[in-house]
C-alpha atoms as a printed R data frame, in Angstrom:
    type eleno elety resid chain resno       x      y        z
1   ATOM     1    CA   MET     A     1   3.246  2.562 -186.366
2   ATOM     2    CA   LEU     A     2   6.354  3.974 -188.060
3   ATOM     3    CA   LEU     A     3   6.616  7.635 -188.218
4   ATOM     4    CA   VAL     A     4   8.781  8.787 -191.102
5   ATOM     5    CA   GLY     A     5  10.233 12.454 -191.734
6   ATOM     6    CA   LEU     A     6  10.381 13.075 -195.468
7   ATOM     7    CA   THR     A     7  12.366 15.894 -196.414
8   ATOM     8    CA   GLY     A     8  14.243 17.319 -199.312
9   ATOM     9    CA   GLY     A     9  15.160 20.593 -200.916
10  ATOM    10    CA   ILE     A    10  13.211 22.775 -203.038
11  ATOM    11    CA   GLY     A    11  13.186 21.100 -206.933
12  ATOM    12    CA   SER     A    12  14.419 17.928 -205.088
13  ATOM    13    CA   GLY     A    13  11.135 15.920 -206.042
14  ATOM    14    CA   LYS     A    14  10.245 15.587 -202.300
15  ATOM    15    CA   SER     A    15   6.257 15.941 -203.531
16  ATOM    16    CA   THR     A    16   6.283 13.099 -205.910
17  ATOM    17    CA   VAL     A    17   8.411 10.968 -203.668
18  ATOM    18    CA   ALA     A    18   5.682 11.754 -200.848
19  ATOM    19    CA   SER     A    19   3.276 10.974 -203.587
20  ATOM    20    CA   LEU     A    20   4.742  7.060 -204.572
21  ATOM    21    CA   LEU     A    21   5.147  6.336 -201.053
22  ATOM    22    CA   THR     A    22   1.132  7.185 -200.482
23  ATOM    23    CA   GLY     A    23   0.789  4.363 -203.606
24  ATOM    24    CA   ARG     A    24   3.114  2.161 -201.636
25  ATOM    25    CA   GLY     A    25   0.616  2.134 -198.352
26  ATOM    26    CA   ALA     A    26   1.946  5.266 -196.341
27  ATOM    27    CA   ALA     A    27  -0.504  7.880 -194.839
28  ATOM    28    CA   VAL     A    28   1.128 11.297 -195.740
29  ATOM    29    CA   ILE     A    29   0.909 14.518 -193.713
30  ATOM    30    CA   ASP     A    30   1.749 17.279 -195.936
31  ATOM    31    CA   ALA     A    31   3.099 20.102 -193.802
32  ATOM    32    CA   ASP     A    32   3.093 22.600 -196.987
33  ATOM    33    CA   GLY     A    33  -0.406 21.668 -197.212
34  ATOM    34    CA   ILE     A    34  -1.292 22.510 -193.689
35  ATOM    35    CA   SER     A    35   0.821 25.683 -193.900
36  ATOM    36    CA   ARG     A    36  -1.129 27.002 -196.784
37  ATOM    37    CA   GLN     A    37  -4.912 25.929 -194.120
38  ATOM    38    CA   ILE     A    38  -3.665 27.954 -191.273
39  ATOM    39    CA   LEU     A    39  -3.109 31.045 -193.536
40  ATOM    40    CA   GLU     A    40  -6.587 30.975 -194.887
41  ATOM    41    CA   PRO     A    41  -9.410 33.689 -193.734
42  ATOM    42    CA   GLY     A    42 -10.302 31.700 -190.465
43  ATOM    43    CA   GLY     A    43  -7.177 29.612 -190.123
44  ATOM    44    CA   ILE     A    44  -5.212 29.769 -186.525
45  ATOM    45    CA   ALA     A    45  -2.375 31.692 -188.331
46  ATOM    46    CA   TYR     A    46  -4.262 33.975 -190.512
47  ATOM    47    CA   GLN     A    47  -4.682 36.965 -187.986
48  ATOM    48    CA   PRO     A    48  -1.399 36.837 -186.277
49  ATOM    49    CA   VAL     A    49   0.206 36.915 -190.000
50  ATOM    50    CA   VAL     A    50  -1.682 39.834 -191.154
51  ATOM    51    CA   GLU     A    51  -1.039 41.906 -188.013
52  ATOM    52    CA   ARG     A    52   2.818 41.337 -188.576
53  ATOM    53    CA   PHE     A    53   3.115 42.091 -192.323
54  ATOM    54    CA   GLY     A    54   0.255 44.304 -193.004
55  ATOM    55    CA   ALA     A    55  -2.349 44.738 -195.417
56  ATOM    56    CA   ARG     A    56  -0.159 44.598 -198.515
57  ATOM    57    CA   ILE     A    57  -0.213 40.800 -198.166
58  ATOM    58    CA   VAL     A    58  -3.767 40.205 -198.389
59  ATOM    59    CA   GLY     A    59  -5.305 39.819 -201.742
60  ATOM    60    CA   ALA     A    60  -8.736 39.057 -203.463
61  ATOM    61    CA   GLY     A    61 -11.099 37.340 -201.484
62  ATOM    62    CA   GLY     A    62  -9.017 38.464 -197.996
63  ATOM    63    CA   ARG     A    63  -6.681 35.720 -198.720
64  ATOM    64    CA   ILE     A    64  -2.955 35.819 -198.075
65  ATOM    65    CA   ASP     A    65  -0.846 36.529 -200.966
66  ATOM    66    CA   ARG     A    66   1.694 34.060 -200.368
67  ATOM    67    CA   ALA     A    67   3.886 35.126 -203.223
68  ATOM    68    CA   GLU     A    68   3.822 38.866 -201.740
69  ATOM    69    CA   LEU     A    69   4.598 37.082 -198.164
70  ATOM    70    CA   ALA     A    70   7.502 34.998 -199.421
71  ATOM    71    CA   ALA     A    71   8.947 38.114 -201.319
72  ATOM    72    CA   MET     A    72   8.794 40.159 -198.144
73  ATOM    73    CA   VAL     A    73  10.492 37.362 -195.857
74  ATOM    74    CA   PHE     A    74  13.231 36.093 -198.409
75  ATOM    75    CA   GLY     A    75  16.371 37.470 -197.804
76  ATOM    76    CA   ASP     A    76  15.197 39.375 -194.229
77  ATOM    77    CA   PRO     A    77  16.017 37.067 -191.723
78  ATOM    78    CA   THR     A    78  14.489 39.307 -189.082
79  ATOM    79    CA   ALA     A    79  10.798 39.057 -191.065
80  ATOM    80    CA   LEU     A    80  11.715 35.049 -191.449
81  ATOM    81    CA   SER     A    81  11.765 34.572 -187.995
82  ATOM    82    CA   ASP     A    82   8.975 36.355 -187.321
83  ATOM    83    CA   LEU     A    83   6.930 34.332 -189.909
84  ATOM    84    CA   ASN     A    84   8.211 30.978 -188.790
85  ATOM    85    CA   GLY     A    85   7.987 32.352 -185.233
86  ATOM    86    CA   LEU     A    86   3.964 32.545 -186.274
87  ATOM    87    CA   THR     A    87   3.573 29.951 -188.473
88  ATOM    88    CA   HIS     A    88   5.797 26.686 -187.295
89  ATOM    89    CA   PRO     A    89   4.185 26.024 -183.978
90  ATOM    90    CA   ALA     A    90   0.658 26.130 -185.406
91  ATOM    91    CA   ILE     A    91   2.002 23.780 -187.794
92  ATOM    92    CA   GLY     A    92   3.577 21.343 -185.032
93  ATOM    93    CA   ARG     A    93   0.535 21.560 -183.159
94  ATOM    94    CA   VAL     A    94  -2.254 20.267 -186.970
95  ATOM    95    CA   MET     A    95   0.381 17.436 -187.730
96  ATOM    96    CA   ALA     A    96   0.286 16.105 -184.285
97  ATOM    97    CA   GLU     A    97  -3.215 16.073 -184.607
98  ATOM    98    CA   ARG     A    98  -3.172 14.400 -187.650
99  ATOM    99    CA   MET     A    99  -0.657 11.949 -186.405
100 ATOM   100    CA   VAL     A   100  -2.929 10.676 -183.469
101 ATOM   101    CA   GLU     A   101  -5.942 10.443 -186.103
102 ATOM   102    CA   LEU     A   102  -4.395  8.047 -188.598
103 ATOM   103    CA   ALA     A   103  -1.859  6.486 -186.220
104 ATOM   104    CA   ALA     A   104  -4.673  3.488 -185.342
105 ATOM   105    CA   ALA     A   105  -5.417  2.775 -188.818
106 ATOM   106    CA   ASN     A   106  -1.876  3.181 -190.943
107 ATOM   107    CA   PRO     A   107   1.440  1.190 -189.536
108 ATOM   108    CA   VAL     A   108   3.352  3.783 -191.739
109 ATOM   109    CA   VAL     A   109   2.561  7.618 -191.186
110 ATOM   110    CA   VAL     A   110   5.171 10.268 -193.221
111 ATOM   111    CA   LEU     A   111   5.389 13.468 -192.037
112 ATOM   112    CA   ASP     A   112   6.190 15.612 -195.361
113 ATOM   113    CA   ILE     A   113   8.553 18.389 -194.162
114 ATOM   114    CA   PRO     A   114  10.522 20.660 -196.359
115 ATOM   115    CA   LEU     A   115  12.287 22.178 -193.952
116 ATOM   116    CA   LEU     A   116  13.321 19.416 -191.335
117 ATOM   117    CA   ASN     A   117  16.466 20.131 -189.477
118 ATOM   118    CA   ILE     A   118  18.109 19.005 -185.951
119 ATOM   119    CA   ALA     A   119  15.414 21.140 -183.857
120 ATOM   120    CA   THR     A   120  12.407 19.357 -186.019
121 ATOM   121    CA   LYS     A   121  14.052 16.320 -185.674
122 ATOM   122    CA   ASP     A   122  13.966 16.311 -181.893
123 ATOM   123    CA   ARG     A   123  10.307 17.555 -181.684
124 ATOM   124    CA   PHE     A   124   8.957 14.134 -183.109
125 ATOM   125    CA   GLN     A   125   9.876 10.617 -182.132
126 ATOM   126    CA   PHE     A   126  10.580  9.670 -185.820
127 ATOM   127    CA   GLY     A   127  11.319  5.548 -186.453
128 ATOM   128    CA   ALA     A   128  13.301  6.797 -189.829
129 ATOM   129    CA   ILE     A   129  14.207 10.018 -191.627
130 ATOM   130    CA   VAL     A   130  14.279  9.991 -195.288
131 ATOM   131    CA   VAL     A   131  15.872 12.339 -197.749
132 ATOM   132    CA   VAL     A   132  15.453 13.107 -201.191
133 ATOM   133    CA   ASP     A   133  18.611 14.243 -202.522
134 ATOM   134    CA   THR     A   134  19.084 16.062 -205.905
135 ATOM   135    CA   PRO     A   135  22.173 17.730 -206.996
136 ATOM   136    CA   GLU     A   136  21.446 21.249 -207.352
137 ATOM   137    CA   GLU     A   137  21.944 21.878 -211.087
138 ATOM   138    CA   VAL     A   138  19.032 19.145 -211.475
139 ATOM   139    CA   ALA     A   139  17.271 20.817 -209.047
140 ATOM   140    CA   VAL     A   140  17.460 24.395 -210.786
141 ATOM   141    CA   SER     A   141  16.817 22.609 -213.991
142 ATOM   142    CA   ARG     A   142  13.639 21.838 -212.542
143 ATOM   143    CA   LEU     A   143  12.456 25.085 -211.008
144 ATOM   144    CA   VAL     A   144  13.230 26.666 -214.130
145 ATOM   145    CA   ASP     A   145  11.132 24.275 -217.041
146 ATOM   146    CA   GLN     A   146   8.561 23.115 -214.445
147 ATOM   147    CA   ARG     A   147   7.606 25.893 -211.896
148 ATOM   148    CA   GLY     A   148   8.318 28.903 -213.925
149 ATOM   149    CA   PHE     A   149  11.258 30.462 -211.870
150 ATOM   150    CA   THR     A   150  14.116 32.508 -213.314
151 ATOM   151    CA   GLU     A   151  17.456 30.954 -212.978
152 ATOM   152    CA   ALA     A   152  18.508 33.359 -210.893
153 ATOM   153    CA   ASP     A   153  15.755 32.900 -208.427
154 ATOM   154    CA   ALA     A   154  16.093 29.304 -208.587
155 ATOM   155    CA   ARG     A   155  19.495 29.404 -207.516
156 ATOM   156    CA   ALA     A   156  18.985 31.854 -204.463
157 ATOM   157    CA   ARG     A   157  16.018 29.612 -203.357
158 ATOM   158    CA   VAL     A   158  18.204 26.463 -203.198
159 ATOM   159    CA   ALA     A   159  21.328 28.445 -202.024
160 ATOM   160    CA   ALA     A   160  18.782 29.815 -199.259
161 ATOM   161    CA   GLN     A   161  18.374 26.337 -197.440
162 ATOM   162    CA   ILE     A   162  20.556 24.398 -196.450
163 ATOM   163    CA   THR     A   163  23.087 22.337 -197.796
164 ATOM   164    CA   ARG     A   164  22.996 18.948 -199.362
165 ATOM   165    CA   GLU     A   165  25.610 17.368 -196.872
166 ATOM   166    CA   GLU     A   166  23.734 18.837 -193.811
167 ATOM   167    CA   ARG     A   167  20.295 17.627 -195.318
168 ATOM   168    CA   LYS     A   168  21.855 14.166 -195.635
169 ATOM   169    CA   ALA     A   169  23.671 13.985 -192.067
170 ATOM   170    CA   LEU     A   170  20.158 13.838 -190.617
171 ATOM   171    CA   ALA     A   171  18.911 10.631 -192.747
172 ATOM   172    CA   ASP     A   172  18.948  7.238 -191.890
173 ATOM   173    CA   VAL     A   173  18.335  6.392 -196.167
174 ATOM   174    CA   VAL     A   174  18.436  8.804 -199.031
175 ATOM   175    CA   ILE     A   175  16.496  8.403 -202.201
176 ATOM   176    CA   ASP     A   176  18.663  9.302 -205.210
177 ATOM   177    CA   ASN     A   177  16.366 11.872 -207.294
178 ATOM   178    CA   ALA     A   178  18.886 12.626 -209.917
179 ATOM   179    CA   GLY     A   179  17.490 10.388 -212.805
180 ATOM   180    CA   ASP     A   180  14.260  9.887 -214.667
181 ATOM   181    CA   ARG     A   181  10.821  8.723 -213.324
182 ATOM   182    CA   ALA     A   182  11.938  5.001 -213.869
183 ATOM   183    CA   ALA     A   183  14.819  5.201 -211.564
184 ATOM   184    CA   LEU     A   184  12.831  7.186 -208.946
185 ATOM   185    CA   GLU     A   185  10.427  4.593 -208.863
186 ATOM   186    CA   ALA     A   186  12.922  2.126 -208.168
187 ATOM   187    CA   GLU     A   187  14.893  4.294 -205.739
188 ATOM   188    CA   VAL     A   188  10.876  4.510 -203.595
189 ATOM   189    CA   ASP     A   189  10.372  0.744 -204.079
190 ATOM   190    CA   ARG     A   190  14.198  0.220 -202.302
191 ATOM   191    CA   VAL     A   191  13.193  2.625 -199.474
192 ATOM   192    CA   TRP     A   192   9.669  1.131 -199.057
193 ATOM   193    CA   HIS     A   193  11.176 -2.383 -198.455
194 ATOM   194    CA   TRP     A   194  13.880 -1.052 -196.025
195 ATOM   195    CA   LEU     A   195  11.029  1.028 -194.185
196 ATOM   196    CA   SER     A   196   8.471 -2.064 -194.129
197 ATOM   197    CA   ALA     A   197  11.571 -3.702 -192.319
198 ATOM   198    CA   ARG     A   198  12.370 -1.257 -190.202
199 ATOM   199    CA   LEU     A   199   8.495 -1.379 -189.115
200 ATOM   200    CA   ASP     A   200   8.609 -5.262 -188.630
201 ATOM   201    CA   SER     A   201  11.865 -5.151 -186.213
202 ATOM   202    CA   THR     A   202   9.651 -2.765 -184.230
203 ATOM   203    CA   LEU     A   203   6.603 -5.120 -183.770
């Protein structure tokens, strides 16, 4: 099995790339999806997070209001560190369990991790790191046009992440997503062929 780390900044189109890789035969484990599951009522991080951040984050049906929680931690390094300390180990544990489940039947398993960094890279035995790269102005435009962000909020979210240069320094291969869908399809085809060759070299 080839374990691939897939990452990219907010607005980069990483989720679209993950979907395209699935269509080409990869099994994808979505860290964002897992982060939502563990914060559902009964999830392994639900009670610790509610205890840390209080009843104001609990919305309808007892679910955590993720927008309220995000607003509380954004711009507050201590709160963000506390949240990460409560959720990241749980996310990593679930991802590891799913890796084991998928390994036998899937030659390429992709971990879709928005905040992949040096520490995360060292935690998993990746055979390859794929970074989806998008110019800041393109990412901001997508966040405003497609996800309803204000321009100021979009720029703040982009600025809060590691830089494009830091992210690309992690990469074994970079997907350029500055263009249209056809250009992205071609980029994913190129990277899929590269991953297939990398897999063959390990067999």
